[in-house]
mmCIF file of C-alpha atoms in Angstrom:
data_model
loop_
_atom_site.group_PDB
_atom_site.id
_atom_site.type_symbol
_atom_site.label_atom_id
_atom_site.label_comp_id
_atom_site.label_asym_id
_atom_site.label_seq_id
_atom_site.Cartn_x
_atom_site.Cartn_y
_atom_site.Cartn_z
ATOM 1 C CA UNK J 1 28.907 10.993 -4.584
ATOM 2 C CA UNK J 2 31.906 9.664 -2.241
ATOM 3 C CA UNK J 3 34.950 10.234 -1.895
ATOM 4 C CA UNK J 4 37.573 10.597 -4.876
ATOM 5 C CA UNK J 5 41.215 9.971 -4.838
ATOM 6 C CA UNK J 6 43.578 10.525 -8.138
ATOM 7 C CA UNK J 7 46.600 8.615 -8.230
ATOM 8 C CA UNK J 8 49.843 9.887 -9.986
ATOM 9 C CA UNK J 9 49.891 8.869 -13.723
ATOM 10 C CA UNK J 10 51.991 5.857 -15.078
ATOM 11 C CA UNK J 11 53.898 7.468 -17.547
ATOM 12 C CA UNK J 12 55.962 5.379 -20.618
ATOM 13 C CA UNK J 13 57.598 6.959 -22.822
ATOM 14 C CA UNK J 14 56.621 10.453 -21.519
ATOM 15 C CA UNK J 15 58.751 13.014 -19.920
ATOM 16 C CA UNK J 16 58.227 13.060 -16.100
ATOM 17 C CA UNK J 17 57.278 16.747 -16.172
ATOM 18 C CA UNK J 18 53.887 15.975 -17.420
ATOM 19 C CA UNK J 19 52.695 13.606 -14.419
ATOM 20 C CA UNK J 20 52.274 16.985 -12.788
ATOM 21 C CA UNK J 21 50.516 18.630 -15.239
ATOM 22 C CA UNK J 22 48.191 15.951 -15.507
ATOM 23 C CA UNK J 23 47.542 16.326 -12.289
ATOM 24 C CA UNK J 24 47.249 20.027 -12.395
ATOM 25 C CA UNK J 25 44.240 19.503 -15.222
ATOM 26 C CA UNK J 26 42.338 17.205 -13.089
ATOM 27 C CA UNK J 27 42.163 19.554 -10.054
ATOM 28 C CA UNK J 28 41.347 22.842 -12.674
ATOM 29 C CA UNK J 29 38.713 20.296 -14.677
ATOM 30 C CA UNK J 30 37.215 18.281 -11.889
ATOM 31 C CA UNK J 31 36.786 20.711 -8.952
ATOM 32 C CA UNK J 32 33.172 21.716 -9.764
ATOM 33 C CA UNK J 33 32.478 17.710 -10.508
ATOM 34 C CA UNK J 34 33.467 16.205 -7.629
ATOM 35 C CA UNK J 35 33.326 17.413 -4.138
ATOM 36 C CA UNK J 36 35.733 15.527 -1.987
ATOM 37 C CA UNK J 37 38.560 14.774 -3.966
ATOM 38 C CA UNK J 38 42.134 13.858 -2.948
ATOM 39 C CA UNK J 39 45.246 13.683 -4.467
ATOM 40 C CA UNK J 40 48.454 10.910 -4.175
ATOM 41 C CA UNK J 41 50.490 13.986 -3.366
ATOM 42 C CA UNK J 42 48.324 14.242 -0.456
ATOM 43 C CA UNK J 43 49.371 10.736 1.478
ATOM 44 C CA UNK J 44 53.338 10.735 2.531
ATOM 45 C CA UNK J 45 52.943 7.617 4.360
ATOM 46 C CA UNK J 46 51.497 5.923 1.601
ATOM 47 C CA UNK J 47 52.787 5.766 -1.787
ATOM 48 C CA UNK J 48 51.585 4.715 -5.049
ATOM 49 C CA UNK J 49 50.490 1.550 -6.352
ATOM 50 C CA UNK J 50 50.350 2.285 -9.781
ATOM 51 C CA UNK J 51 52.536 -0.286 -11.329
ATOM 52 C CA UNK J 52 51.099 -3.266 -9.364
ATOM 53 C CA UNK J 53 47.569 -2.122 -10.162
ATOM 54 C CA UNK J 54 48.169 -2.886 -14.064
ATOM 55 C CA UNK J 55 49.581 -6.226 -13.140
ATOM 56 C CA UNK J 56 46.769 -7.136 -10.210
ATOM 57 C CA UNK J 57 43.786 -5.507 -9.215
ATOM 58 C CA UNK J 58 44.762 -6.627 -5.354
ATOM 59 C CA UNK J 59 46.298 -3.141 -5.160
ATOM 60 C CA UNK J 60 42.633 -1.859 -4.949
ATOM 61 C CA UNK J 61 42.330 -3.472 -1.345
ATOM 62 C CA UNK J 62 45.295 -1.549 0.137
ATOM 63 C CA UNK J 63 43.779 1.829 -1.700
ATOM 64 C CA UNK J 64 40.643 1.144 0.122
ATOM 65 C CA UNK J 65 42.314 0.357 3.905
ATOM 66 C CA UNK J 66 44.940 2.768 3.635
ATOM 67 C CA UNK J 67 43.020 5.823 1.986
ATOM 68 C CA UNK J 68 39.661 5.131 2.572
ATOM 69 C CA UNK J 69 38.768 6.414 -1.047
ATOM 70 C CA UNK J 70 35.418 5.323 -3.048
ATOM 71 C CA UNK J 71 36.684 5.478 -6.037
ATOM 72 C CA UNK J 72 40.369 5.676 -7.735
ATOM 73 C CA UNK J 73 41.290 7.811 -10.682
ATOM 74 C CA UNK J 74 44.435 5.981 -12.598
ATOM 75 C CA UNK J 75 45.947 7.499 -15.299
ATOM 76 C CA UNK J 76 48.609 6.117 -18.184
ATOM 77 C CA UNK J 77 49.867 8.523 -20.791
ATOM 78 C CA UNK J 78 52.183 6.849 -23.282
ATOM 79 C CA UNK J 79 54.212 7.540 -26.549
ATOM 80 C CA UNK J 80 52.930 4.652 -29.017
ATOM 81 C CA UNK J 81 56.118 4.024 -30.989
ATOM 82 C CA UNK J 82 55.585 4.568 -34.808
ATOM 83 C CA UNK J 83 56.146 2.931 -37.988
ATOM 84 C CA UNK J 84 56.817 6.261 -39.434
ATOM 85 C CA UNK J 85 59.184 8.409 -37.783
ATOM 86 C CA UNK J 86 57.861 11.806 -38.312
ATOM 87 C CA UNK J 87 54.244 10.633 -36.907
ATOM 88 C CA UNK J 88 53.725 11.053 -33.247
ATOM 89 C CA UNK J 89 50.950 8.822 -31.672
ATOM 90 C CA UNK J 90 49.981 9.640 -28.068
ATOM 91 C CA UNK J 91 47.863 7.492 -26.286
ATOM 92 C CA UNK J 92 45.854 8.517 -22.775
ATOM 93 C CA UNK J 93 44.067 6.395 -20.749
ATOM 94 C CA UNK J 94 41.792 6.766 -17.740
ATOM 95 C CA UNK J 95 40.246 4.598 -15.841
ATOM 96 C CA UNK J 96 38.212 4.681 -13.121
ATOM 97 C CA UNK J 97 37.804 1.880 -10.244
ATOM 98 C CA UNK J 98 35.063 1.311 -7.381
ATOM 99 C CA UNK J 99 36.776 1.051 -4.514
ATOM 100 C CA UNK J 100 34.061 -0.828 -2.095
ATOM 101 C CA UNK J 101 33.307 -3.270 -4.960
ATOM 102 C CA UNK J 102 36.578 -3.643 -6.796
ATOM 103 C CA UNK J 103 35.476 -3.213 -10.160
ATOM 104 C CA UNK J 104 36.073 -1.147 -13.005
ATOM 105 C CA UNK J 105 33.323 1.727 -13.721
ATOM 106 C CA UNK J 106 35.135 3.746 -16.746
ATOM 107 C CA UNK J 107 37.632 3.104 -19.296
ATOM 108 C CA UNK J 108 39.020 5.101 -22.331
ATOM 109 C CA UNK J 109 41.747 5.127 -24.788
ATOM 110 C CA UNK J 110 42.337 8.241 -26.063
ATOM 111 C CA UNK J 111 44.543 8.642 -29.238
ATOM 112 C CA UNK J 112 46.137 11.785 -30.673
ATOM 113 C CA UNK J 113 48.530 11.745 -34.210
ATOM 114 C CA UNK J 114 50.278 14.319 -35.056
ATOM 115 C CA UNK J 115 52.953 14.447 -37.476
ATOM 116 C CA UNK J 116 56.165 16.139 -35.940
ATOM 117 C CA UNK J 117 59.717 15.983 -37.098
ATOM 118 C CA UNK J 118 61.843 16.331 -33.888
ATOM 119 C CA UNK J 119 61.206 14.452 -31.006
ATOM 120 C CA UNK J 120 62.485 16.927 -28.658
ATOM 121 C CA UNK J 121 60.215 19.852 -30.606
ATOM 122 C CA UNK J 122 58.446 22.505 -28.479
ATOM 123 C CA UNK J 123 55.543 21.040 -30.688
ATOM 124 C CA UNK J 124 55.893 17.871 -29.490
ATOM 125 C CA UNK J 125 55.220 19.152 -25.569
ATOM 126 C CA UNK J 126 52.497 21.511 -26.813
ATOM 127 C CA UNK J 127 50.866 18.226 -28.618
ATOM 128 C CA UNK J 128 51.434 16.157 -25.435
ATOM 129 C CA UNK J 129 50.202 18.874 -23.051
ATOM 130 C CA UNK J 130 46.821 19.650 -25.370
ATOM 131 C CA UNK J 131 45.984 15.590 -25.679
ATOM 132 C CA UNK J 132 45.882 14.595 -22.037
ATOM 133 C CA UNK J 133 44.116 18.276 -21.272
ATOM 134 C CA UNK J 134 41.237 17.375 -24.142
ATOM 135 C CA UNK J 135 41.608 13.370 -22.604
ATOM 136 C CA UNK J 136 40.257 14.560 -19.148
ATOM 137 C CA UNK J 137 38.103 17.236 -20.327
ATOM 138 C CA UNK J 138 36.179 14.740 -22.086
ATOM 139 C CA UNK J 139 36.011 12.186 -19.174
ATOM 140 C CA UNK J 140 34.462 15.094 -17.249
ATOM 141 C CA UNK J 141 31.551 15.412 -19.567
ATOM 142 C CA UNK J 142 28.069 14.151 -18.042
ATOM 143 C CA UNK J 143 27.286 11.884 -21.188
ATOM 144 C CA UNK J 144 30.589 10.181 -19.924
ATOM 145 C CA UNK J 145 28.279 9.646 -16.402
ATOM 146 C CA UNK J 146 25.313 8.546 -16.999
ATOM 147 C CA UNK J 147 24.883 5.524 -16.141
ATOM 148 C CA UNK J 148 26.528 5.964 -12.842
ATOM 149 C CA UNK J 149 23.748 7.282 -10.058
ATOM 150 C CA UNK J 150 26.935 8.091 -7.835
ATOM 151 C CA UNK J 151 28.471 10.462 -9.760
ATOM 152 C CA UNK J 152 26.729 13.920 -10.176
#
């Protein structure tokens, strides 16, 4: 199964408040899943690599040496700027890299619309919050898995 390590989400357009709650979803969603799973928070003496990781893949060498991970959870949520201004489009995606072979083993888009008014709307947070919690629900399912013999 090896060993899993979830990095902090890249976040664009999205208040900063909900890198931790993304975080707090995978660790309610994923701790019967996986067994030995770690968290950036976790590493002080290293920190992320998020940013270079969308620009070069390198990144997933240092991961490897400095974490000794099998695999790396990254994470981008992102407000999709609109065309219409009451329409909100919210965009999560996950993807999943093998550490010891450098290559990419999952990737989804996930898309949510809703139409909302006011930007800074307790709606708006409630339709953020409920998109990346049904985004990583679904990229726990088995069907997601099963093509991968490492994963239970």
């Amino acid at each position: 199964q090896g060993k899993w390590l979830i990095d902090e989400p890249l976040l664009e357009r999205v208040d900063l408040k909900f890198e931790s709650k993304t975080i707090d979803y995978y660790r309610e969603i994923l701790k019967d899943k996986f067994s030995d799973v770690k968290y950036m928070s976790e590493f002080n003496h290293f920190s992320t690599l998020k940013k270079a990781l969308v620009r070069d893949n390198k990144a997933l060498k240092l991961y490897k040496s400095r974490i000794n991970c099998d695999y790396l959870i990254s994470t981008k949520l992102e407000m999709v700027p609109s065309n219409y201004p009451s329409v909100r489009n919210f965009s999560v995606t996950i993807i999943v890299y093998d550490l010891n072979t450098e290559n990419i083993i999952f990737k989804n888009e996930y898309h949510s619309y809703r139409k909302i008014k006011s930007a800074t709307s307790s709606k708006l947070q409630n339709f953020i919050d409920s998109s990346i919690k049904i985004a990583i629900t679904d990229f726990s399912k088995k069907e997601n898995w099963k093509f991968y013999t490492t994963v239970k």
